[in-house]
Structures are given as structure tokens and as C-alpha cells.
PDB file of C-alpha atoms in Angstrom:
ATOM      1  CA  GLU X   1       0.000   0.000   0.000  1.00 73.00           C
ATOM      2  CA  PRO X   2       1.405   3.431  -0.898  1.00 73.00           C
ATOM      3  CA  GLU X   3       2.537   5.509   2.042  1.00 92.00           C
ATOM      4  CA  VAL X   4       3.752   8.959   3.003  1.00 95.00           C
ATOM      5  CA  THR X   5       7.483   8.971   3.791  1.00 96.00           C
ATOM      6  CA  GLN X   6       9.153  11.495   6.108  1.00 97.00           C
ATOM      7  CA  THR X   7      12.829  12.180   6.760  1.00 96.00           C
ATOM      8  CA  PRO X   8      14.612  12.434   9.076  1.00 96.00           C
ATOM      9  CA  SER X   9      12.782  10.457  11.753  1.00 96.00           C
ATOM     10  CA  HIS X  10      14.507  12.512  14.454  1.00 97.00           C
ATOM     11  CA  GLN X  11      16.156  15.934  14.204  1.00 97.00           C
ATOM     12  CA  VAL X  12      18.005  17.681  17.012  1.00 98.00           C
ATOM     13  CA  THR X  13      18.866  21.337  16.552  1.00 97.00           C
ATOM     14  CA  GLN X  14      19.938  24.330  18.581  1.00 97.00           C
ATOM     15  CA  MET X  15      17.660  27.264  19.238  1.00 97.00           C
ATOM     16  CA  GLY X  16      17.894  29.831  16.452  1.00 97.00           C
ATOM     17  CA  GLN X  17      18.986  27.346  13.791  1.00 98.00           C
ATOM     18  CA  GLU X  18      17.079  26.595  10.598  1.00 97.00           C
ATOM     19  CA  VAL X  19      15.645  23.140   9.955  1.00 98.00           C
ATOM     20  CA  ILE X  20      14.050  21.562   6.915  1.00 97.00           C
ATOM     21  CA  LEU X  21      11.714  18.619   7.331  1.00 98.00           C
ATOM     22  CA  ARG X  22      11.132  16.516   4.255  1.00 97.00           C
ATOM     23  CA  CYS X  23       8.182  14.484   3.023  1.00 97.00           C
ATOM     24  CA  VAL X  24       7.380  12.371   0.000  1.00 97.00           C
ATOM     25  CA  PRO X  25       3.575  12.267  -0.335  1.00 95.00           C
ATOM     26  CA  ILE X  26       1.647   9.457  -2.022  1.00 93.00           C
ATOM     27  CA  SER X  27       2.346   9.796  -5.733  1.00 89.00           C
ATOM     28  CA  ASN X  28      -1.161  10.462  -7.125  1.00 86.00           C
ATOM     29  CA  HIS X  29      -2.177  12.803  -4.302  1.00 90.00           C
ATOM     30  CA  LEU X  30      -2.698  16.483  -5.013  1.00 89.00           C
ATOM     31  CA  TYR X  31      -3.185  18.026  -1.559  1.00 92.00           C
ATOM     32  CA  PHE X  32      -0.461  18.215   1.055  1.00 94.00           C
ATOM     33  CA  TYR X  33      -0.512  19.120   4.707  1.00 95.00           C
ATOM     34  CA  TRP X  34       1.682  19.614   7.753  1.00 97.00           C
ATOM     35  CA  TYR X  35       0.448  18.938  11.264  1.00 97.00           C
ATOM     36  CA  ARG X  36       2.323  18.891  14.554  1.00 97.00           C
ATOM     37  CA  GLN X  37       1.851  17.185  17.894  1.00 96.00           C
ATOM     38  CA  ILE X  38       3.537  18.516  20.989  1.00 95.00           C
ATOM     39  CA  LEU X  39       4.201  15.703  23.467  1.00 92.00           C
ATOM     40  CA  GLY X  40       0.990  14.805  25.305  1.00 89.00           C
ATOM     41  CA  GLN X  41      -1.150  17.250  23.324  1.00 93.00           C
ATOM     42  CA  LYS X  42      -3.536  17.195  20.365  1.00 95.00           C
ATOM     43  CA  VAL X  43      -2.539  16.881  16.743  1.00 96.00           C
ATOM     44  CA  GLU X  44      -2.674  20.472  15.398  1.00 97.00           C
ATOM     45  CA  PHE X  45      -3.068  21.740  11.840  1.00 96.00           C
ATOM     46  CA  LEU X  46      -0.280  23.926  10.442  1.00 97.00           C
ATOM     47  CA  VAL X  47      -0.805  24.366   6.718  1.00 97.00           C
ATOM     48  CA  SER X  48      -2.386  22.931   3.575  1.00 94.00           C
ATOM     49  CA  PHE X  49      -0.871  23.216   0.100  1.00 93.00           C
ATOM     50  CA  TYR X  50      -2.317  22.720  -3.368  1.00 91.00           C
ATOM     51  CA  ASN X  51      -1.256  23.645  -6.877  1.00 89.00           C
ATOM     52  CA  ASN X  52       2.025  25.082  -5.612  1.00 90.00           C
ATOM     53  CA  GLU X  53       0.512  27.477  -3.143  1.00 93.00           C
ATOM     54  CA  ILE X  54      -0.729  27.591   0.423  1.00 95.00           C
ATOM     55  CA  SER X  55      -4.500  27.092   0.529  1.00 92.00           C
ATOM     56  CA  GLU X  56      -4.935  27.486   4.282  1.00 93.00           C
ATOM     57  CA  LYS X  57      -2.734  28.088   7.318  1.00 95.00           C
ATOM     58  CA  SER X  58      -3.282  28.169  11.044  1.00 95.00           C
ATOM     59  CA  GLU X  59      -2.352  30.798  13.599  1.00 94.00           C
ATOM     60  CA  ILE X  60       0.693  28.675  14.490  1.00 95.00           C
ATOM     61  CA  PHE X  61       2.087  28.980  10.950  1.00 96.00           C
ATOM     62  CA  ASP X  62       3.740  32.381  11.313  1.00 94.00           C
ATOM     63  CA  ASP X  63       6.556  34.010   9.331  1.00 95.00           C
ATOM     64  CA  GLN X  64       9.198  31.621  10.657  1.00 96.00           C
ATOM     65  CA  PHE X  65       7.521  28.735   8.796  1.00 97.00           C
ATOM     66  CA  SER X  66       7.467  28.097   5.071  1.00 97.00           C
ATOM     67  CA  VAL X  67       6.549  25.216   2.788  1.00 97.00           C
ATOM     68  CA  GLU X  68       7.742  24.268  -0.644  1.00 95.00           C
ATOM     69  CA  ARG X  69       7.281  21.598  -3.264  1.00 92.00           C
ATOM     70  CA  PRO X  70      10.708  21.835  -4.919  1.00 86.00           C
ATOM     71  CA  ASP X  71      10.086  19.022  -7.426  1.00 87.00           C
ATOM     72  CA  GLY X  72       7.423  16.533  -8.407  1.00 79.00           C
ATOM     73  CA  SER X  73       7.824  14.313  -5.385  1.00 87.00           C
ATOM     74  CA  ASN X  74       9.053  16.213  -2.319  1.00 93.00           C
ATOM     75  CA  PHE X  75       7.197  18.509   0.050  1.00 96.00           C
ATOM     76  CA  THR X  76       9.183  20.403   2.685  1.00 97.00           C
ATOM     77  CA  LEU X  77       8.560  22.389   5.851  1.00 98.00           C
ATOM     78  CA  LYS X  78      11.202  24.947   6.803  1.00 98.00           C
ATOM     79  CA  ILE X  79      11.480  26.547  10.216  1.00 97.00           C
ATOM     80  CA  ARG X  80      13.816  29.549   9.897  1.00 95.00           C
ATOM     81  CA  SER X  81      14.824  30.238  13.473  1.00 94.00           C
ATOM     82  CA  THR X  82      13.796  27.451  15.798  1.00 97.00           C
ATOM     83  CA  LYS X  83      12.499  28.075  19.308  1.00 96.00           C
ATOM     84  CA  LEU X  84      12.302  25.714  22.244  1.00 97.00           C
ATOM     85  CA  GLU X  85       8.509  25.582  21.841  1.00 96.00           C
ATOM     86  CA  ASP X  86       8.898  24.224  18.293  1.00 97.00           C
ATOM     87  CA  SER X  87       9.903  20.867  19.791  1.00 98.00           C
ATOM     88  CA  ALA X  88       7.211  18.429  18.625  1.00 97.00           C
ATOM     89  CA  MET X  89       6.386  15.610  16.226  1.00 97.00           C
ATOM     90  CA  TYR X  90       5.757  17.022  12.766  1.00 98.00           C
ATOM     91  CA  PHE X  91       3.493  14.986  10.518  1.00 97.00           C
ATOM     92  CA  CYS X  92       3.140  15.318   6.789  1.00 97.00           C
ATOM     93  CA  ALA X  93      -0.113  14.169   5.181  1.00 95.00           C
ATOM     94  CA  SER X  94      -1.557  13.966   1.700  1.00 94.00           C
ATOM     95  CA  SER X  95      -4.942  13.353   0.101  1.00 90.00           C
ATOM     96  CA  GLU X  96      -6.319  12.763  -3.372  1.00 85.00           C
ATOM     97  CA  ALA X  97      -8.904  15.500  -3.089  1.00 71.00           C
ATOM     98  CA  HIS X  98      -9.878  18.362  -0.849  1.00 61.00           C
ATOM     99  CA  GLY X  99     -13.399  17.633   0.231  1.00 56.00           C
ATOM    100  CA  ALA X 100     -15.498  14.540   0.628  1.00 51.00           C
ATOM    101  CA  PRO X 101     -14.667  11.713   0.321  1.00 52.00           C
ATOM    102  CA  ALA X 102     -11.011  12.679   0.820  1.00 69.00           C
ATOM    103  CA  SER X 103      -9.178  11.172   3.758  1.00 83.00           C
ATOM    104  CA  LEU X 104      -5.727  12.255   4.843  1.00 89.00           C
ATOM    105  CA  HIS X 105      -2.913   9.741   4.936  1.00 92.00           C
ATOM    106  CA  PHE X 106      -0.176  10.586   7.406  1.00 95.00           C
ATOM    107  CA  GLY X 107       3.512   9.781   7.519  1.00 96.00           C
ATOM    108  CA  ASN X 108       5.232   8.526  10.662  1.00 95.00           C
ATOM    109  CA  GLY X 109       6.546  11.948  11.519  1.00 97.00           C
ATOM    110  CA  THR X 110       9.788  13.744  12.305  1.00 97.00           C
ATOM    111  CA  ARG X 111      10.537  14.256  15.974  1.00 97.00           C
ATOM    112  CA  LEU X 112      12.086  17.729  16.265  1.00 98.00           C
ATOM    113  CA  THR X 113      14.007  18.496  19.439  1.00 98.00           C
ATOM    114  CA  VAL X 114      15.187  22.088  19.929  1.00 98.00           C
ATOM    115  CA  THR X 115      17.829  22.548  22.630  1.00 97.00           C
TER     116      THR X 115
ATOM    117  CA  GLU Y   1     -14.309  27.420  15.930  1.00 86.00           C
ATOM    118  CA  ASP Y   2     -14.544  23.651  15.467  1.00 91.00           C
ATOM    119  CA  GLN Y   3     -14.174  21.600  18.642  1.00 94.00           C
ATOM    120  CA  VAL Y   4     -13.753  17.896  19.369  1.00 97.00           C
ATOM    121  CA  THR Y   5     -13.935  16.226  22.786  1.00 98.00           C
ATOM    122  CA  GLN Y   6     -13.159  12.560  23.257  1.00 98.00           C
ATOM    123  CA  SER Y   7     -13.998  10.356  26.220  1.00 97.00           C
ATOM    124  CA  PRO Y   8     -12.792   8.539  28.131  1.00 97.00           C
ATOM    125  CA  GLU Y   9      -9.154   9.725  28.101  1.00 97.00           C
ATOM    126  CA  ALA Y  10      -8.020   6.168  28.806  1.00 98.00           C
ATOM    127  CA  LEU Y  11      -9.752   2.793  28.766  1.00 98.00           C
ATOM    128  CA  ARG Y  12      -8.520  -0.573  29.940  1.00 98.00           C
ATOM    129  CA  LEU Y  13     -10.339  -3.678  28.699  1.00 97.00           C
ATOM    130  CA  GLN Y  14      -9.848  -7.385  29.022  1.00 98.00           C
ATOM    131  CA  GLU Y  15      -9.508  -9.310  25.787  1.00 97.00           C
ATOM    132  CA  GLY Y  16     -13.016  -9.992  24.472  1.00 97.00           C
ATOM    133  CA  GLU Y  17     -14.636  -7.224  26.544  1.00 97.00           C
ATOM    134  CA  SER Y  18     -16.572  -4.989  24.137  1.00 98.00           C
ATOM    135  CA  SER Y  19     -16.874  -1.235  24.714  1.00 98.00           C
ATOM    136  CA  SER Y  20     -17.363   2.140  23.005  1.00 98.00           C
ATOM    137  CA  LEU Y  21     -15.342   5.320  22.633  1.00 98.00           C
ATOM    138  CA  ASN Y  22     -17.099   8.673  22.358  1.00 98.00           C
ATOM    139  CA  CYS Y  23     -16.356  11.721  20.214  1.00 98.00           C
ATOM    140  CA  SER Y  24     -18.472  14.838  20.738  1.00 98.00           C
ATOM    141  CA  TYR Y  25     -18.081  17.659  18.247  1.00 97.00           C
ATOM    142  CA  THR Y  26     -19.200  21.132  17.294  1.00 95.00           C
ATOM    143  CA  VAL Y  27     -18.483  22.224  13.751  1.00 91.00           C
ATOM    144  CA  SER Y  28     -19.688  24.806  11.280  1.00 86.00           C
ATOM    145  CA  GLY Y  29     -21.108  22.485   8.631  1.00 88.00           C
ATOM    146  CA  LEU Y  30     -19.705  18.959   8.872  1.00 90.00           C
ATOM    147  CA  ARG Y  31     -17.739  17.860   5.811  1.00 89.00           C
ATOM    148  CA  GLY Y  32     -16.460  14.706   7.414  1.00 92.00           C
ATOM    149  CA  LEU Y  33     -15.768  13.047  10.761  1.00 95.00           C
ATOM    150  CA  PHE Y  34     -12.630  10.928  10.785  1.00 95.00           C
ATOM    151  CA  TRP Y  35     -11.362   8.168  13.052  1.00 97.00           C
ATOM    152  CA  TYR Y  36      -7.661   7.408  13.200  1.00 97.00           C
ATOM    153  CA  ARG Y  37      -5.569   4.936  15.144  1.00 97.00           C
ATOM    154  CA  GLN Y  38      -2.179   6.084  16.456  1.00 96.00           C
ATOM    155  CA  ASP Y  39       0.485   3.737  17.783  1.00 95.00           C
ATOM    156  CA  PRO Y  40       3.328   5.137  19.958  1.00 92.00           C
ATOM    157  CA  GLY Y  41       5.887   7.044  17.887  1.00 88.00           C
ATOM    158  CA  LYS Y  42       3.848   6.661  14.698  1.00 91.00           C
ATOM    159  CA  GLY Y  43       1.597   8.830  12.579  1.00 94.00           C
ATOM    160  CA  PRO Y  44      -2.197   8.574  12.645  1.00 95.00           C
ATOM    161  CA  GLU Y  45      -3.494   5.644  10.605  1.00 94.00           C
ATOM    162  CA  PHE Y  46      -6.778   6.248   8.795  1.00 93.00           C
ATOM    163  CA  LEU Y  47      -9.717   4.081   9.855  1.00 95.00           C
ATOM    164  CA  PHE Y  48     -13.058   5.635   8.804  1.00 93.00           C
ATOM    165  CA  THR Y  49     -14.748   8.698   7.373  1.00 93.00           C
ATOM    166  CA  LEU Y  50     -18.386   9.454   8.202  1.00 95.00           C
ATOM    167  CA  TYR Y  51     -20.351  12.241   6.513  1.00 91.00           C
ATOM    168  CA  SER Y  52     -23.935  12.298   7.671  1.00 92.00           C
ATOM    169  CA  ALA Y  53     -26.000  11.432  10.733  1.00 94.00           C
ATOM    170  CA  GLY Y  54     -27.067   7.799  10.751  1.00 96.00           C
ATOM    171  CA  GLU Y  55     -24.086   6.625   8.760  1.00 96.00           C
ATOM    172  CA  GLU Y  56     -22.163   3.562   9.978  1.00 97.00           C
ATOM    173  CA  LYS Y  57     -18.855   2.031   8.850  1.00 97.00           C
ATOM    174  CA  GLU Y  58     -17.281  -1.274   9.909  1.00 97.00           C
ATOM    175  CA  LYS Y  59     -13.809  -2.731   9.713  1.00 94.00           C
ATOM    176  CA  GLU Y  60     -12.960  -5.997  11.450  1.00 95.00           C
ATOM    177  CA  ARG Y  61     -13.750  -5.498  15.174  1.00 97.00           C
ATOM    178  CA  LEU Y  62     -14.426  -1.764  14.806  1.00 98.00           C
ATOM    179  CA  LYS Y  63     -17.682  -0.013  13.979  1.00 98.00           C
ATOM    180  CA  ALA Y  64     -18.101   3.750  13.771  1.00 98.00           C
ATOM    181  CA  THR Y  65     -21.446   5.536  14.008  1.00 98.00           C
ATOM    182  CA  LEU Y  66     -22.441   9.179  13.661  1.00 97.00           C
ATOM    183  CA  THR Y  67     -25.174  11.438  15.020  1.00 95.00           C
ATOM    184  CA  LYS Y  68     -25.543  15.206  14.661  1.00 93.00           C
ATOM    185  CA  LYS Y  69     -23.527  15.829  17.817  1.00 94.00           C
ATOM    186  CA  GLU Y  70     -21.301  12.804  18.384  1.00 97.00           C
ATOM    187  CA  SER Y  71     -19.679   9.713  17.010  1.00 98.00           C
ATOM    188  CA  PHE Y  72     -19.011   6.375  18.639  1.00 98.00           C
ATOM    189  CA  LEU Y  73     -16.298   3.867  17.904  1.00 98.00           C
ATOM    190  CA  HIS Y  74     -17.547   0.466  19.033  1.00 98.00           C
ATOM    191  CA  ILE Y  75     -14.952  -2.221  19.633  1.00 98.00           C
ATOM    192  CA  THR Y  76     -16.306  -5.766  19.647  1.00 98.00           C
ATOM    193  CA  ALA Y  77     -14.331  -8.559  21.317  1.00 97.00           C
ATOM    194  CA  PRO Y  78     -11.057  -6.584  21.287  1.00 97.00           C
ATOM    195  CA  LYS Y  79      -7.639  -8.214  21.106  1.00 97.00           C
ATOM    196  CA  PRO Y  80      -4.342  -6.968  22.595  1.00 97.00           C
ATOM    197  CA  GLU Y  81      -3.280  -5.773  19.136  1.00 97.00           C
ATOM    198  CA  ASP Y  82      -6.143  -3.257  19.227  1.00 98.00           C
ATOM    199  CA  SER Y  83      -4.255  -1.376  21.945  1.00 98.00           C
ATOM    200  CA  ALA Y  84      -3.526   2.135  20.616  1.00 98.00           C
ATOM    201  CA  THR Y  85      -4.697   5.726  20.884  1.00 97.00           C
ATOM    202  CA  TYR Y  86      -7.846   6.363  18.863  1.00 98.00           C
ATOM    203  CA  LEU Y  87      -8.205   9.866  17.465  1.00 98.00           C
ATOM    204  CA  CYS Y  88     -11.346  11.596  16.244  1.00 98.00           C
ATOM    205  CA  ALA Y  89     -11.190  14.604  13.913  1.00 96.00           C
ATOM    206  CA  VAL Y  90     -13.668  16.794  12.043  1.00 95.00           C
ATOM    207  CA  ARG Y  91     -13.509  18.907   8.919  1.00 91.00           C
ATOM    208  CA  GLY Y  92     -15.963  21.779   8.654  1.00 88.00           C
ATOM    209  CA  THR Y  93     -17.004  24.021   5.819  1.00 83.00           C
ATOM    210  CA  SER Y  94     -14.638  26.745   6.991  1.00 75.00           C
ATOM    211  CA  GLY Y  95     -11.587  25.215   5.360  1.00 80.00           C
ATOM    212  CA  SER Y  96      -9.358  22.234   4.686  1.00 82.00           C
ATOM    213  CA  ARG Y  97      -8.040  21.633   8.175  1.00 90.00           C
ATOM    214  CA  LEU Y  98      -8.860  18.686  10.406  1.00 93.00           C
ATOM    215  CA  THR Y  99      -9.531  19.519  14.060  1.00 95.00           C
ATOM    216  CA  PHE Y 100      -8.489  16.655  16.319  1.00 97.00           C
ATOM    217  CA  GLY Y 101      -9.577  15.584  19.768  1.00 97.00           C
ATOM    218  CA  GLU Y 102      -7.176  14.577  22.522  1.00 97.00           C
ATOM    219  CA  GLY Y 103      -7.692  10.896  21.801  1.00 97.00           C
ATOM    220  CA  THR Y 104      -8.636   7.834  23.841  1.00 98.00           C
ATOM    221  CA  GLN Y 105      -5.768   5.586  24.897  1.00 98.00           C
ATOM    222  CA  LEU Y 106      -7.055   2.013  24.718  1.00 98.00           C
ATOM    223  CA  THR Y 107      -5.260  -0.858  26.422  1.00 98.00           C
ATOM    224  CA  VAL Y 108      -6.499  -4.416  25.902  1.00 98.00           C
ATOM    225  CA  ASN Y 109      -5.070  -6.931  28.329  1.00 97.00           C
ATOM    226  CA  PRO Y 110      -4.757 -10.605  27.379  1.00 95.00           C
TER     227      PRO Y 110
END
């Protein structure tokens, strides 16, 4: 069964450094998402992306975050200047379509630790 | 603002002991209620999508139902391998995002 692949599985960085989290969505999917989950808390929406542009973003997704689809297979999340509170699991997801009956398929996440 | 509340927070069952998990929601125009399973250190794994009140979906020992205010995930004769956190999420008409609940951590003892 096709799956969403994320790399790296674990990233440790120092406060103020830039990180790029990478994702390969399912190949025939058109909609891409990033979510995060702080330890012990809910899964939270960050951003959705379609047709090479952001279609929706949350209040969390401020100017330090950016997303890009640099080629036909990768989807990246960049955090420009990491803060301690950015430590979380970051999940990439993709779907065939935007509305019903679309379901999101998630990767296994990148655990980001900011020290 | 869409909201999802799941109960109980944690549930311990003996193998074969059936039970139900609850997901209460408020949403501006439901465009889908989703159930996911999450194992430790893994991403959410899609289980079901429900769209309208009265709808039911089944998969192995799991059955999801939907009313206008809540959804239930019924687990019949669970096995230890059903142990996981079960997440409920909704998508409303306001956008593309899923709003998740806190989840129910299910433990099934042999």
C-alpha cells in the first residue's frame, strides 16, 4: 500500500537554527498538509498546500515557517529560526482530493528536538 | 471554531470485553468526521470517514457511528493488538483543516 514517507525520523537542533523537514507524499495525491503534535497534546493543523501554493494556514504557521514543493515528489517544511517551543512531532499528510470523500494519509513523523 | 472532545481519556479492557469510545463535536457544517488509530511514535493511521447522521462504517472489530452531535467507535471482542490511541477529527465548511480531539488511549489486556 502506498505511504507517506518522512525524513529524518529525528532531528536535534539548537535554538535559532534553521531546519528543513522533508516528506514524499503518495504519488497520485494532489493536496499536502503539515500537522504537529507537541508531546501529550492534540494533533494540530499547520498548513495545507495545493497547486504550488498555500490554501490554508493556522495561527501557528507564522513568518518563521514556510513550505515548498521543490520538485514533483518532495514537500518540505522549513522553520527559519527554531524556538524551544517548536519541539514536537511534525506529521506530513496527503490526500487525493480536498473535500469529501477525501481522507488524509499521514507519515510517521519527524521528531524535532530544539535545545 | 470547530471543537472535538473525546472520552474517556483512557480505557482498559480485558480481551473480548466490548466497549465504546465517544467523540463529541461542534463544527460549522460537517464535511467529514474521521477516526484514526495512532500507535506510539507513529503517525495517525486512517480508519473511517463518516459524513452524515445515521451513517455507519465497519472494519474488522471496529464499527463507527455518527449522530448530529457525536460519534461512537464500538470495539467488539477486542484483542491486545487493538491497543492504541484512537483519534477523532472533524472537517468543517470553513476550510481544509482537520480539528483533532485529545484521543482515547485504549489498552487491551490478554
